[in-house]
XYZ file of C-alpha atoms in Angstrom:
294
model
C 27.729 -13.429 -7.018
C 25.187 -11.841 -4.664
C 22.918 -14.285 -2.849
C 19.877 -12.536 -4.285
C 21.234 -13.222 -7.807
C 22.428 -16.789 -7.235
C 20.238 -19.539 -8.764
C 18.427 -21.603 -6.146
C 19.841 -25.101 -5.758
C 16.503 -26.205 -4.297
C 14.539 -25.777 -7.529
C 16.756 -26.321 -10.592
C 13.872 -27.944 -12.507
C 11.206 -25.393 -11.598
C 9.830 -25.281 -15.132
C 9.036 -29.004 -14.965
C 6.923 -28.817 -11.801
C 3.253 -29.702 -11.853
C 1.061 -26.888 -10.548
C 0.642 -28.135 -6.938
C 4.415 -28.523 -6.596
C 5.024 -25.161 -8.270
C 2.643 -23.346 -5.911
C 4.191 -25.085 -2.924
C 7.699 -24.053 -3.982
C 6.767 -20.373 -4.052
C 4.792 -20.454 -0.817
C 7.279 -22.468 1.217
C 10.170 -20.273 0.100
C 8.436 -17.270 1.680
C 9.075 -18.750 5.124
C 12.687 -17.637 4.738
C 11.444 -14.045 4.586
C 9.903 -14.406 8.032
C 13.120 -15.944 9.373
C 15.200 -13.119 7.905
C 13.072 -10.415 9.531
C 13.079 -12.285 12.842
C 16.880 -12.444 12.760
C 17.013 -8.685 12.149
C 14.872 -7.960 15.221
C 17.675 -6.350 17.290
C 18.598 -4.003 14.436
C 14.953 -3.065 13.888
C 14.609 -2.240 17.592
C 17.772 -0.128 17.385
C 16.360 1.702 14.361
C 13.048 2.511 16.079
C 14.840 3.729 19.210
C 17.104 5.991 17.146
C 14.281 7.349 14.988
C 11.829 8.071 17.815
C 13.393 11.241 19.277
C 13.855 12.771 15.833
C 10.264 12.087 14.863
C 9.041 13.392 18.231
C 10.982 16.579 17.483
C 9.032 17.068 14.245
C 11.116 15.081 11.778
C 9.922 13.160 8.751
C 10.216 9.626 7.453
C 11.793 9.746 3.996
C 11.879 6.540 1.960
C 14.245 6.008 -0.972
C 14.426 2.989 -3.259
C 14.202 1.668 -6.801
C 11.939 -0.902 -8.449
C 10.157 -3.228 -6.026
C 11.994 -1.733 -3.053
C 10.967 1.775 -4.062
C 7.338 0.727 -4.502
C 7.321 -0.896 -1.068
C 8.573 2.363 0.395
C 5.744 4.231 -1.315
C 3.232 1.701 0.026
C 4.444 2.015 3.611
C 4.479 5.807 3.469
C 0.998 6.105 1.961
C -0.646 3.789 4.480
C 0.519 5.732 7.533
C -2.119 8.437 6.999
C -5.306 6.312 7.078
C -3.913 3.918 9.690
C -2.417 6.383 12.154
C -3.497 9.874 10.971
C 0.188 10.475 10.256
C 0.558 13.733 8.278
C 1.191 13.027 4.609
C 3.921 15.669 4.472
C 5.842 13.770 7.152
C 6.047 10.527 5.155
C 7.862 11.264 1.897
C 8.570 8.507 -0.619
C 11.245 8.850 -3.289
C 11.505 6.278 -6.066
C 14.079 6.086 -8.841
C 12.468 7.329 -12.034
C 9.919 9.518 -10.246
C 6.208 8.953 -9.687
C 5.621 7.194 -13.002
C 8.038 4.459 -11.868
C 5.378 3.366 -9.401
C 3.394 1.968 -12.331
C 5.891 1.550 -15.180
C 9.495 0.341 -14.912
C 11.845 3.212 -15.755
C 14.907 1.512 -17.169
C 18.254 2.745 -15.927
C 16.848 5.069 -13.262
C 18.249 2.962 -10.443
C 21.780 3.401 -11.835
C 21.742 7.193 -11.403
C 23.545 7.851 -8.119
C 23.562 11.609 -8.626
C 19.766 11.639 -9.057
C 19.342 9.801 -5.763
C 21.287 12.574 -4.060
C 19.353 15.294 -5.895
C 15.999 13.766 -4.974
C 16.921 13.720 -1.292
C 18.262 17.251 -1.412
C 15.082 18.288 -3.248
C 12.923 17.487 -0.208
C 15.168 19.639 2.027
C 16.211 16.782 4.273
C 17.571 17.855 7.656
C 18.919 16.608 11.004
C 15.498 15.734 12.433
C 14.583 13.544 9.459
C 14.994 9.778 9.064
C 15.973 8.264 5.713
C 14.853 4.683 5.076
C 17.016 3.403 2.210
C 15.755 0.252 0.479
C 17.767 -1.953 -1.870
C 17.480 -5.721 -2.250
C 20.996 -5.987 -3.695
C 22.279 -3.388 -1.249
C 24.278 -1.711 -3.972
C 21.726 0.257 -5.997
C 23.463 3.505 -7.071
C 20.295 5.618 -6.704
C 19.978 4.479 -3.080
C 23.670 5.036 -2.356
C 23.331 8.600 -3.648
C 20.317 9.140 -1.401
C 22.238 7.833 1.596
C 25.211 10.062 0.914
C 23.054 13.185 0.663
C 21.078 12.299 3.801
C 24.178 11.713 5.887
C 25.695 14.966 4.659
C 22.557 16.758 5.863
C 22.800 15.148 9.314
C 19.695 12.960 8.959
C 19.465 9.546 10.586
C 20.092 6.929 7.901
C 18.677 3.403 8.063
C 19.314 0.963 5.221
C 17.532 -2.310 4.412
C 19.293 -4.812 2.149
C 18.972 -8.530 1.392
C 22.670 -9.301 1.063
C 25.227 -9.329 3.847
C 28.000 -6.714 3.867
C 26.135 -4.564 1.352
C 27.373 -1.069 0.464
C 24.039 0.451 1.530
C 24.061 -1.031 5.034
C 27.730 -0.075 5.409
C 26.962 3.521 4.370
C 24.024 3.913 6.757
C 24.156 4.722 10.439
C 22.014 1.641 11.060
C 22.161 -1.254 8.614
C 19.445 -3.919 8.583
C 20.338 -7.079 6.678
C 17.418 -9.279 5.636
C 19.317 -12.353 4.460
C 16.694 -14.105 2.343
C 19.121 -16.011 0.108
C 18.492 -17.091 -3.518
C 15.043 -16.661 -5.023
C 12.953 -19.490 -6.464
C 13.213 -17.637 -9.784
C 16.825 -16.516 -9.868
C 17.234 -12.814 -9.175
C 13.493 -12.061 -8.874
C 13.710 -10.046 -5.680
C 10.022 -9.123 -5.851
C 9.576 -12.557 -4.240
C 10.845 -13.253 -0.721
C 13.341 -10.380 -0.675
C 10.403 -8.028 -1.274
C 8.285 -9.839 1.310
C 11.026 -9.431 3.906
C 11.382 -5.740 3.130
C 7.630 -5.194 3.471
C 7.560 -7.028 6.797
C 10.555 -5.071 8.055
C 9.041 -1.734 7.009
C 5.661 -2.660 8.542
C 7.423 -3.630 11.762
C 9.542 -0.480 11.880
C 6.806 2.045 11.098
C 4.104 0.323 13.169
C 6.424 0.048 16.193
C 7.304 3.712 15.805
C 3.624 4.670 15.697
C 2.880 2.621 18.831
C 5.633 4.475 20.680
C 4.191 7.773 19.436
C 0.867 6.964 21.121
C -1.069 6.031 18.002
C -2.307 2.781 19.583
C -4.170 2.089 22.835
C -3.710 -1.516 23.942
C -3.688 -3.064 20.505
C -6.439 -0.830 19.145
C -5.961 1.503 16.168
C -7.264 4.568 18.000
C -5.690 7.213 15.753
C -7.067 6.040 12.418
C -8.368 8.570 9.898
C -11.997 7.676 9.207
C -12.060 8.565 5.509
C -14.632 6.080 4.194
C -17.659 4.066 5.292
C -15.594 1.052 6.369
C -13.307 3.177 8.525
C -16.254 5.048 10.036
C -17.700 1.694 11.107
C -14.288 0.688 12.452
C -14.071 3.908 14.460
C -17.399 3.127 16.129
C -16.394 -0.494 16.814
C -13.040 0.541 18.295
C -14.688 3.094 20.556
C -17.217 0.515 21.769
C -14.450 -1.990 22.478
C -12.221 0.514 24.290
C -14.947 2.038 26.449
C -17.743 -0.473 26.923
C -20.216 2.108 25.644
C -22.995 0.977 23.361
C -22.894 1.777 19.665
C -25.277 4.708 19.912
C -23.288 6.337 22.711
C -20.019 5.782 20.849
C -21.343 7.254 17.614
C -22.835 10.281 19.392
C -19.510 11.212 20.981
C -17.549 10.457 17.811
C -19.795 12.845 15.893
C -18.858 15.580 18.374
C -15.123 15.143 17.751
C -14.926 14.499 14.005
C -14.670 10.727 14.577
C -11.368 10.990 16.445
C -11.366 7.708 18.313
C -8.747 8.816 20.844
C -10.823 11.793 21.909
C -14.012 9.740 22.116
C -12.337 7.058 24.233
C -11.017 9.559 26.777
C -14.298 11.481 26.844
C -16.394 8.357 27.416
C -14.040 6.653 29.852
C -13.624 9.789 31.974
C -17.165 11.083 31.396
C -15.955 14.527 30.312
C -16.677 16.789 27.322
C -14.710 16.194 24.141
C -12.796 19.484 24.499
C -11.589 18.469 27.946
C -10.590 15.081 26.516
C -8.576 16.827 23.800
C -6.763 18.890 26.415
C -5.844 15.797 28.417
C -4.548 14.111 25.269
C -2.477 17.170 24.382
C -0.950 17.151 27.867
C -0.192 13.429 27.455
C 1.443 13.944 24.028
C -1.374 11.974 22.443
C -1.087 8.845 24.600
C -4.556 7.599 25.534
C -3.409 5.561 28.533
C -1.620 8.535 30.075
C -4.631 10.780 29.459
C -6.883 8.261 31.214
C -4.513 8.011 34.193
C -3.934 11.760 34.548
C -4.952 13.238 37.906
């Protein structure tokens, strides 16, 4: 039996627990998710290093999963736009059962291997693209079909699974095993298996975005200021990165459509926003290189 399906020996009487003990059981078990992601650190670094040149060449991140794993892929893909101004068309999420499966479980969709392949082929996957295949069990047919189609198209394939020696990680060019073990509620992989997958995806995509120049120091300088909160954040980030006062920061941000990167370079180098944009273009979007340019 798969570890993710095996009943936990730590909590055989879970239904008898008083509430404080019950809450503690769920919370403490999540620590194994952190340990699993930490153990997969070398594989995550390998995955980022392999994905980077393809993404720099114009490739896309394509996520494929079913159920909780599929929804986590959707979540990671959607959040790249407001966080890093990553183009929506370059973060494509595929979930077994289609878009409605994000909100309603579509029974049996995960068992359709041919549909997984068709969905990947339907987004015209190619050699510059990166497929992120997500399956807690590691054997979801939909995900295996997606992997097969992606490899046939020459894309980089990275698989995340919560069981060792899983078919998905074996089928991928880079396999990332997040060994979270049995769940507190047997087989409920929306618990720590899902937590580990979310952490691993956050780590992978955020590390990739840092290497693409979307971060200066530890500041989110390429955010998309799409609401009042993010507009305030853009001003605060510009103030922190430049030492300018709030009025100065806002004035320059208004000249460059609230692009924090441009404002930081313009203020730090005391140049017009168009000149700052040119320096950033020459530095492939890296703020630090644009500031150091001769």
